[in-house]
PDB file of C-alpha atoms in Angstrom:
ATOM      1  CA  MET A   1     -85.042  18.752 -16.902  1.00  0.00           C
ATOM      2  CA  THR A   2     -87.325  21.668 -17.681  1.00  0.00           C
ATOM      3  CA  ASP A   3     -86.456  25.038 -19.130  1.00  0.00           C
ATOM      4  CA  GLN A   4     -87.434  26.580 -15.791  1.00  0.00           C
ATOM      5  CA  THR A   5     -84.957  24.309 -14.018  1.00  0.00           C
ATOM      6  CA  GLU A   6     -82.201  25.541 -16.293  1.00  0.00           C
ATOM      7  CA  ARG A   7     -83.218  29.165 -15.764  1.00  0.00           C
ATOM      8  CA  VAL A   8     -83.208  28.667 -11.982  1.00  0.00           C
ATOM      9  CA  ARG A   9     -79.832  26.939 -12.186  1.00  0.00           C
ATOM     10  CA  ALA A  10     -78.420  29.932 -14.101  1.00  0.00           C
ATOM     11  CA  VAL A  11     -79.601  32.322 -11.347  1.00  0.00           C
ATOM     12  CA  ILE A  12     -78.025  30.135  -8.655  1.00  0.00           C
ATOM     13  CA  ASP A  13     -74.763  29.698 -10.587  1.00  0.00           C
ATOM     14  CA  ARG A  14     -74.445  33.446 -11.142  1.00  0.00           C
ATOM     15  CA  TRP A  15     -75.090  34.133  -7.439  1.00  0.00           C
ATOM     16  CA  ALA A  16     -72.553  31.508  -6.283  1.00  0.00           C
ATOM     17  CA  GLN A  17     -69.928  32.815  -8.706  1.00  0.00           C
ATOM     18  CA  ALA A  18     -70.499  36.340  -7.386  1.00  0.00           C
ATOM     19  CA  ILE A  19     -69.909  35.068  -3.836  1.00  0.00           C
ATOM     20  CA  ARG A  20     -66.585  33.546  -4.924  1.00  0.00           C
ATOM     21  CA  ASP A  21     -65.744  36.808  -6.726  1.00  0.00           C
ATOM     22  CA  LYS A  22     -66.770  38.940  -3.702  1.00  0.00           C
ATOM     23  CA  ASP A  23     -68.937  40.937  -6.121  1.00  0.00           C
ATOM     24  CA  LEU A  24     -71.552  42.320  -3.743  1.00  0.00           C
ATOM     25  CA  PRO A  25     -73.790  44.070  -6.323  1.00  0.00           C
ATOM     26  CA  VAL A  26     -74.191  40.787  -8.229  1.00  0.00           C
ATOM     27  CA  ILE A  27     -74.714  38.823  -4.986  1.00  0.00           C
ATOM     28  CA  LEU A  28     -77.571  41.187  -4.066  1.00  0.00           C
ATOM     29  CA  ASP A  29     -79.035  41.092  -7.585  1.00  0.00           C
ATOM     30  CA  ALA A  30     -81.950  38.742  -8.274  1.00  0.00           C
ATOM     31  CA  HIS A  31     -83.248  39.148  -4.708  1.00  0.00           C
ATOM     32  CA  PRO A  32     -86.598  40.798  -3.990  1.00  0.00           C
ATOM     33  CA  ASP A  33     -87.175  43.357  -1.249  1.00  0.00           C
ATOM     34  CA  ASP A  34     -88.958  40.694   0.814  1.00  0.00           C
ATOM     35  CA  ILE A  35     -85.851  38.463   0.998  1.00  0.00           C
ATOM     36  CA  VAL A  36     -85.781  36.359   4.193  1.00  0.00           C
ATOM     37  CA  MET A  37     -82.323  35.025   5.105  1.00  0.00           C
ATOM     38  CA  PHE A  38     -81.522  32.367   7.707  1.00  0.00           C
ATOM     39  CA  ASP A  39     -77.718  32.539   7.943  1.00  0.00           C
ATOM     40  CA  VAL A  40     -75.115  30.381   9.712  1.00  0.00           C
ATOM     41  CA  PRO A  41     -74.183  32.921  12.431  1.00  0.00           C
ATOM     42  CA  PRO A  42     -76.753  34.931  14.422  1.00  0.00           C
ATOM     43  CA  PRO A  43     -79.166  36.675  14.120  1.00  0.00           C
ATOM     44  CA  LEU A  44     -81.985  34.130  13.892  1.00  0.00           C
ATOM     45  CA  GLN A  45     -83.224  35.766  10.699  1.00  0.00           C
ATOM     46  CA  SER A  46     -82.490  38.753   8.444  1.00  0.00           C
ATOM     47  CA  ARG A  47     -85.350  40.418   6.568  1.00  0.00           C
ATOM     48  CA  GLY A  48     -85.161  42.835   3.648  1.00  0.00           C
ATOM     49  CA  MET A  49     -82.262  43.946   1.492  1.00  0.00           C
ATOM     50  CA  ASP A  50     -80.351  45.981   4.121  1.00  0.00           C
ATOM     51  CA  GLU A  51     -80.275  43.086   6.583  1.00  0.00           C
ATOM     52  CA  TYR A  52     -79.462  40.621   3.788  1.00  0.00           C
ATOM     53  CA  LYS A  53     -76.501  42.761   2.688  1.00  0.00           C
ATOM     54  CA  ALA A  54     -75.240  42.866   6.286  1.00  0.00           C
ATOM     55  CA  THR A  55     -74.945  39.055   6.337  1.00  0.00           C
ATOM     56  CA  TRP A  56     -72.474  39.187   3.436  1.00  0.00           C
ATOM     57  CA  ASP A  57     -70.510  42.017   5.074  1.00  0.00           C
ATOM     58  CA  LEU A  58     -70.142  39.665   8.061  1.00  0.00           C
ATOM     59  CA  PHE A  59     -69.234  36.691   5.817  1.00  0.00           C
ATOM     60  CA  TYR A  60     -66.393  38.609   4.166  1.00  0.00           C
ATOM     61  CA  GLN A  61     -65.207  39.999   7.487  1.00  0.00           C
ATOM     62  CA  TYR A  62     -64.408  36.378   8.428  1.00  0.00           C
ATOM     63  CA  SER A  63     -62.869  35.445   5.073  1.00  0.00           C
ATOM     64  CA  GLN A  64     -60.521  38.345   4.401  1.00  0.00           C
ATOM     65  CA  GLY A  65     -57.596  37.769   2.078  1.00  0.00           C
ATOM     66  CA  GLY A  66     -57.261  34.917  -0.398  1.00  0.00           C
ATOM     67  CA  PRO A  67     -59.776  33.878  -2.986  1.00  0.00           C
ATOM     68  CA  GLY A  68     -63.229  32.919  -1.808  1.00  0.00           C
ATOM     69  CA  SER A  69     -64.444  29.343  -1.938  1.00  0.00           C
ATOM     70  CA  PHE A  70     -68.159  28.624  -2.107  1.00  0.00           C
ATOM     71  CA  GLU A  71     -68.852  25.412  -4.010  1.00  0.00           C
ATOM     72  CA  LEU A  72     -72.289  23.795  -4.227  1.00  0.00           C
ATOM     73  CA  VAL A  73     -72.317  19.978  -4.041  1.00  0.00           C
ATOM     74  CA  ASP A  74     -75.279  17.722  -4.911  1.00  0.00           C
ATOM     75  CA  LEU A  75     -77.400  20.656  -6.053  1.00  0.00           C
ATOM     76  CA  THR A  76     -81.020  19.520  -6.529  1.00  0.00           C
ATOM     77  CA  ILE A  77     -83.566  21.874  -8.098  1.00  0.00           C
ATOM     78  CA  HIS A  78     -87.350  21.483  -8.099  1.00  0.00           C
ATOM     79  CA  ALA A  79     -88.774  24.115 -10.436  1.00  0.00           C
ATOM     80  CA  GLY A  80     -92.401  24.729 -11.301  1.00  0.00           C
ATOM     81  CA  LYS A  81     -93.809  27.495 -13.451  1.00  0.00           C
ATOM     82  CA  ASP A  82     -93.418  30.319 -10.903  1.00  0.00           C
ATOM     83  CA  VAL A  83     -92.090  28.723  -7.714  1.00  0.00           C
ATOM     84  CA  ALA A  84     -88.903  26.708  -7.188  1.00  0.00           C
ATOM     85  CA  PHE A  85     -86.672  25.472  -4.413  1.00  0.00           C
ATOM     86  CA  ALA A  86     -83.174  24.022  -4.368  1.00  0.00           C
ATOM     87  CA  HIS A  87     -80.931  22.336  -1.835  1.00  0.00           C
ATOM     88  CA  ALA A  88     -77.224  21.574  -1.775  1.00  0.00           C
ATOM     89  CA  LEU A  89     -74.247  21.029   0.467  1.00  0.00           C
ATOM     90  CA  LEU A  90     -71.536  23.690   0.570  1.00  0.00           C
ATOM     91  CA  LYS A  91     -67.759  23.507   0.528  1.00  0.00           C
ATOM     92  CA  ILE A  92     -66.405  26.717   2.054  1.00  0.00           C
ATOM     93  CA  GLY A  93     -62.634  26.931   2.027  1.00  0.00           C
ATOM     94  CA  GLY A  94     -62.034  23.192   2.516  1.00  0.00           C
ATOM     95  CA  PRO A  95     -62.228  19.850   0.697  1.00  0.00           C
ATOM     96  CA  GLU A  96     -65.340  18.520   2.499  1.00  0.00           C
ATOM     97  CA  PRO A  97     -68.844  20.001   2.651  1.00  0.00           C
ATOM     98  CA  VAL A  98     -69.475  21.737   5.982  1.00  0.00           C
ATOM     99  CA  CYS A  99     -72.693  23.663   5.391  1.00  0.00           C
ATOM    100  CA  ARG A 100     -76.182  23.031   4.052  1.00  0.00           C
ATOM    101  CA  LEU A 101     -77.980  25.441   1.726  1.00  0.00           C
ATOM    102  CA  THR A 102     -81.659  25.727   0.803  1.00  0.00           C
ATOM    103  CA  LEU A 103     -82.970  28.355  -1.620  1.00  0.00           C
ATOM    104  CA  GLY A 104     -86.568  29.339  -2.374  1.00  0.00           C
ATOM    105  CA  LEU A 105     -87.241  31.174  -5.639  1.00  0.00           C
ATOM    106  CA  VAL A 106     -90.240  32.913  -7.188  1.00  0.00           C
ATOM    107  CA  GLN A 107     -90.719  34.147 -10.730  1.00  0.00           C
ATOM    108  CA  ARG A 108     -92.015  37.725 -10.858  1.00  0.00           C
ATOM    109  CA  ASP A 109     -92.412  39.732 -14.089  1.00  0.00           C
ATOM    110  CA  GLY A 110     -90.598  36.996 -15.978  1.00  0.00           C
ATOM    111  CA  GLN A 111     -87.529  36.974 -13.727  1.00  0.00           C
ATOM    112  CA  TRP A 112     -86.544  34.296 -11.197  1.00  0.00           C
ATOM    113  CA  LEU A 113     -85.731  35.866  -7.816  1.00  0.00           C
ATOM    114  CA  ILE A 114     -84.221  34.298  -4.681  1.00  0.00           C
ATOM    115  CA  GLN A 115     -86.836  35.136  -2.025  1.00  0.00           C
ATOM    116  CA  HIS A 116     -85.376  32.906   0.672  1.00  0.00           C
ATOM    117  CA  GLU A 117     -81.977  31.533   1.708  1.00  0.00           C
ATOM    118  CA  HIS A 118     -81.227  29.136   4.537  1.00  0.00           C
ATOM    119  CA  HIS A 119     -77.545  28.450   5.294  1.00  0.00           C
ATOM    120  CA  SER A 120     -76.589  26.337   8.318  1.00  0.00           C
ATOM    121  CA  THR A 121     -74.181  23.949   9.942  1.00  0.00           C
ATOM    122  CA  PRO A 122     -75.316  21.143  12.270  1.00  0.00           C
ATOM    123  CA  THR A 123     -75.363  22.115  15.940  1.00  0.00           C
ATOM    124  CA  SER A 124     -74.243  19.607  18.577  1.00  0.00           C
ATOM    125  CA  GLU A 125     -75.906  19.556  21.988  1.00  0.00           C
TER     126      GLU A 125
ATOM    127  CA  MET B   1    -103.983  33.233  -1.265  1.00  0.00           C
ATOM    128  CA  THR B   2    -104.360  30.375  -3.718  1.00  0.00           C
ATOM    129  CA  ASP B   3    -106.033  27.025  -3.243  1.00  0.00           C
ATOM    130  CA  GLN B   4    -102.590  25.416  -3.536  1.00  0.00           C
ATOM    131  CA  THR B   5    -101.334  27.592  -0.691  1.00  0.00           C
ATOM    132  CA  GLU B   6    -104.175  26.362   1.501  1.00  0.00           C
ATOM    133  CA  ARG B   7    -103.511  22.731   0.512  1.00  0.00           C
ATOM    134  CA  VAL B   8     -99.801  23.140   1.338  1.00  0.00           C
ATOM    135  CA  ARG B   9    -100.685  24.817   4.636  1.00  0.00           C
ATOM    136  CA  ALA B  10    -102.902  21.842   5.529  1.00  0.00           C
ATOM    137  CA  VAL B  11    -100.033  19.394   4.903  1.00  0.00           C
ATOM    138  CA  ILE B  12     -97.670  21.483   7.052  1.00  0.00           C
ATOM    139  CA  ASP B  13    -100.245  21.914   9.844  1.00  0.00           C
ATOM    140  CA  ARG B  14    -100.925  18.160   9.939  1.00  0.00           C
ATOM    141  CA  TRP B  15     -97.188  17.391  10.069  1.00  0.00           C
ATOM    142  CA  ALA B  16     -96.526  19.937  12.856  1.00  0.00           C
ATOM    143  CA  GLN B  17     -99.463  18.639  14.889  1.00  0.00           C
ATOM    144  CA  ALA B  18     -98.129  15.079  14.515  1.00  0.00           C
ATOM    145  CA  ILE B  19     -94.752  16.265  15.857  1.00  0.00           C
ATOM    146  CA  ARG B  20     -96.489  17.746  18.916  1.00  0.00           C
ATOM    147  CA  ASP B  21     -98.493  14.507  19.276  1.00  0.00           C
ATOM    148  CA  LYS B  22     -95.364  12.311  18.868  1.00  0.00           C
ATOM    149  CA  ASP B  23     -97.311  10.426  16.189  1.00  0.00           C
ATOM    150  CA  LEU B  24     -94.476   9.033  14.087  1.00  0.00           C
ATOM    151  CA  PRO B  25     -96.565   7.401  11.316  1.00  0.00           C
ATOM    152  CA  VAL B  26     -98.279  10.733  10.596  1.00  0.00           C
ATOM    153  CA  ILE B  27     -94.945  12.631  10.824  1.00  0.00           C
ATOM    154  CA  LEU B  28     -93.493  10.307   8.170  1.00  0.00           C
ATOM    155  CA  ASP B  29     -96.622  10.495   6.007  1.00  0.00           C
ATOM    156  CA  ALA B  30     -96.655  12.938   3.082  1.00  0.00           C
ATOM    157  CA  HIS B  31     -92.908  12.471   2.558  1.00  0.00           C
ATOM    158  CA  PRO B  32     -91.541  10.885  -0.622  1.00  0.00           C
ATOM    159  CA  ASP B  33     -88.785   8.271  -0.676  1.00  0.00           C
ATOM    160  CA  ASP B  34     -86.341  10.918  -1.925  1.00  0.00           C
ATOM    161  CA  ILE B  35     -86.758  13.076   1.196  1.00  0.00           C
ATOM    162  CA  VAL B  36     -83.617  15.097   1.998  1.00  0.00           C
ATOM    163  CA  MET B  37     -83.424  16.337   5.600  1.00  0.00           C
ATOM    164  CA  PHE B  38     -80.985  18.909   6.997  1.00  0.00           C
ATOM    165  CA  ASP B  39     -81.550  18.642  10.756  1.00  0.00           C
ATOM    166  CA  VAL B  40     -80.340  20.721  13.728  1.00  0.00           C
ATOM    167  CA  PRO B  41     -77.917  18.102  15.137  1.00  0.00           C
ATOM    168  CA  PRO B  42     -75.454  16.086  12.997  1.00  0.00           C
ATOM    169  CA  PRO B  43     -75.286  14.386  10.530  1.00  0.00           C
ATOM    170  CA  LEU B  44     -74.871  16.998   7.796  1.00  0.00           C
ATOM    171  CA  GLN B  45     -77.769  15.462   5.871  1.00  0.00           C
ATOM    172  CA  SER B  46     -80.188  12.522   6.040  1.00  0.00           C
ATOM    173  CA  ARG B  47     -81.457  10.976   2.811  1.00  0.00           C
ATOM    174  CA  GLY B  48     -84.395   8.605   2.320  1.00  0.00           C
ATOM    175  CA  MET B  49     -87.139   7.494   4.672  1.00  0.00           C
ATOM    176  CA  ASP B  50     -85.011   5.366   7.032  1.00  0.00           C
ATOM    177  CA  GLU B  51     -82.560   8.187   7.699  1.00  0.00           C
ATOM    178  CA  TYR B  52     -85.416  10.705   7.974  1.00  0.00           C
ATOM    179  CA  LYS B  53     -87.159   8.544  10.580  1.00  0.00           C
ATOM    180  CA  ALA B  54     -83.898   8.318  12.562  1.00  0.00           C
ATOM    181  CA  THR B  55     -83.839  12.119  12.958  1.00  0.00           C
ATOM    182  CA  TRP B  56     -87.184  12.000  14.773  1.00  0.00           C
ATOM    183  CA  ASP B  57     -86.055   9.109  16.966  1.00  0.00           C
ATOM    184  CA  LEU B  58     -83.166  11.380  17.999  1.00  0.00           C
ATOM    185  CA  PHE B  59     -85.487  14.382  18.502  1.00  0.00           C
ATOM    186  CA  TYR B  60     -87.747  12.455  20.897  1.00  0.00           C
ATOM    187  CA  GLN B  61     -84.757  10.964  22.706  1.00  0.00           C
ATOM    188  CA  TYR B  62     -83.942  14.539  23.783  1.00  0.00           C
ATOM    189  CA  SER B  63     -87.520  15.524  24.598  1.00  0.00           C
ATOM    190  CA  GLN B  64     -88.753  12.594  26.665  1.00  0.00           C
ATOM    191  CA  GLY B  65     -91.612  13.166  29.053  1.00  0.00           C
ATOM    192  CA  GLY B  66     -94.045  16.040  28.942  1.00  0.00           C
ATOM    193  CA  PRO B  67     -96.019  17.214  25.981  1.00  0.00           C
ATOM    194  CA  GLY B  68     -94.117  18.205  22.883  1.00  0.00           C
ATOM    195  CA  SER B  69     -93.914  21.810  21.756  1.00  0.00           C
ATOM    196  CA  PHE B  70     -93.300  22.612  18.105  1.00  0.00           C
ATOM    197  CA  GLU B  71     -94.935  25.890  17.107  1.00  0.00           C
ATOM    198  CA  LEU B  72     -94.408  27.575  13.737  1.00  0.00           C
ATOM    199  CA  VAL B  73     -94.141  31.386  13.861  1.00  0.00           C
ATOM    200  CA  ASP B  74     -94.320  33.734  10.842  1.00  0.00           C
ATOM    201  CA  LEU B  75     -95.074  30.868   8.452  1.00  0.00           C
ATOM    202  CA  THR B  76     -94.741  32.093   4.845  1.00  0.00           C
ATOM    203  CA  ILE B  77     -95.807  29.830   1.972  1.00  0.00           C
ATOM    204  CA  HIS B  78     -95.003  30.302  -1.711  1.00  0.00           C
ATOM    205  CA  ALA B  79     -97.035  27.748  -3.669  1.00  0.00           C
ATOM    206  CA  GLY B  80     -97.137  27.235  -7.420  1.00  0.00           C
ATOM    207  CA  LYS B  81     -99.008  24.567  -9.329  1.00  0.00           C
ATOM    208  CA  ASP B  82     -96.663  21.675  -8.467  1.00  0.00           C
ATOM    209  CA  VAL B  83     -93.773  23.162  -6.462  1.00  0.00           C
ATOM    210  CA  ALA B  84     -93.888  25.092  -3.183  1.00  0.00           C
ATOM    211  CA  PHE B  85     -91.617  26.226  -0.395  1.00  0.00           C
ATOM    212  CA  ALA B  86     -92.277  27.579   3.070  1.00  0.00           C
ATOM    213  CA  HIS B  87     -90.241  29.163   5.834  1.00  0.00           C
ATOM    214  CA  ALA B  88     -90.940  29.846   9.480  1.00  0.00           C
ATOM    215  CA  LEU B  89     -89.364  30.278  12.878  1.00  0.00           C
ATOM    216  CA  LEU B  90     -89.881  27.564  15.481  1.00  0.00           C
ATOM    217  CA  LYS B  91     -90.697  27.665  19.163  1.00  0.00           C
ATOM    218  CA  ILE B  92     -89.545  24.382  20.718  1.00  0.00           C
ATOM    219  CA  GLY B  93     -90.366  24.112  24.401  1.00  0.00           C
ATOM    220  CA  GLY B  94     -89.957  27.798  25.164  1.00  0.00           C
ATOM    221  CA  PRO B  95     -91.620  31.187  24.696  1.00  0.00           C
ATOM    222  CA  GLU B  96     -89.181  32.535  22.078  1.00  0.00           C
ATOM    223  CA  PRO B  97     -88.338  31.141  18.641  1.00  0.00           C
ATOM    224  CA  VAL B  98     -84.982  29.336  18.675  1.00  0.00           C
ATOM    225  CA  CYS B  99     -84.918  27.478  15.357  1.00  0.00           C
ATOM    226  CA  ARG B 100     -85.490  28.214  11.678  1.00  0.00           C
ATOM    227  CA  LEU B 101     -87.441  25.902   9.377  1.00  0.00           C
ATOM    228  CA  THR B 102     -87.572  25.719   5.584  1.00  0.00           C
ATOM    229  CA  LEU B 103     -89.716  23.180   3.727  1.00  0.00           C
ATOM    230  CA  GLY B 104     -89.727  22.289   0.026  1.00  0.00           C
ATOM    231  CA  LEU B 105     -92.813  20.554  -1.362  1.00  0.00           C
ATOM    232  CA  VAL B 106     -93.739  18.923  -4.654  1.00  0.00           C
ATOM    233  CA  GLN B 107     -97.130  17.783  -5.891  1.00  0.00           C
ATOM    234  CA  ARG B 108     -97.067  14.233  -7.272  1.00  0.00           C
ATOM    235  CA  ASP B 109    -100.175  12.325  -8.392  1.00  0.00           C
ATOM    236  CA  GLY B 110    -102.345  15.050  -6.928  1.00  0.00           C
ATOM    237  CA  GLN B 111    -100.781  14.970  -3.468  1.00  0.00           C
ATOM    238  CA  TRP B 112     -98.472  17.553  -1.914  1.00  0.00           C
ATOM    239  CA  LEU B 113     -95.365  15.891  -0.450  1.00  0.00           C
ATOM    240  CA  ILE B 114     -92.586  17.347   1.725  1.00  0.00           C
ATOM    241  CA  GLN B 115     -89.453  16.501  -0.299  1.00  0.00           C
ATOM    242  CA  HIS B 116     -87.071  18.629   1.741  1.00  0.00           C
ATOM    243  CA  GLU B 117     -86.752  19.904   5.327  1.00  0.00           C
ATOM    244  CA  HIS B 118     -84.097  22.220   6.707  1.00  0.00           C
ATOM    245  CA  HIS B 119     -84.108  22.816  10.482  1.00  0.00           C
ATOM    246  CA  SER B 120     -81.305  24.817  12.096  1.00  0.00           C
ATOM    247  CA  THR B 121     -80.168  27.115  14.859  1.00  0.00           C
ATOM    248  CA  PRO B 122     -77.606  29.882  14.291  1.00  0.00           C
ATOM    249  CA  THR B 123     -74.019  28.835  14.994  1.00  0.00           C
ATOM    250  CA  SER B 124     -71.638  31.263  16.682  1.00  0.00           C
ATOM    251  CA  GLU B 125     -67.947  31.290  15.785  1.00  0.00           C
TER     252      GLU B 125
END
């Protein structure tokens, strides 16, 4: 377990807690302007901070009322000096994982930033 | 553009070409035993080489006959010294991208390996 792994884990934990808290400014924090988001619902991709923010507006539109649930299961982090990625399953409002999450992070000016998110559920034919 | 970026790109290009060629041994090559795959259809995840191979058996079951199409669009690679990730859109048998792809790679014993794949399509409510 490297120091970088722990630093990346802290960024991910803070982001996930902000999602549960519905704290949009903290959710958006630690993301660069070139964020590329692949979310569960359409569109195919969202690029840049305005489009990234819109995905969370949509998420909360479908989860109004009640406390948020967004729990990472089996989180695995691979962290190098300036590039890292992580994958996990996601419990969202239920006891079993229903989503998959992959994050790509880059360290810029000494800060780890989430440059890429990929959230999905399996799609049957 | 770093040398590592070019080395990672070569691994991804070889893997994508093998998918188009339906060359299973080359598809499976450059993957470690701890591969974690999040595929388009269920299951939620596939872990290890046997389960990873099964996802490609399923893929070709649905694309029998005719040449395979598997074209990466807007491929972006972030490569450090020993950890890298990449994201792209995917054209599969049609003119427009329909899938999203994220790859996580690690360098072990001097070789870049694809430790994680996440393929998905957006899911409507």
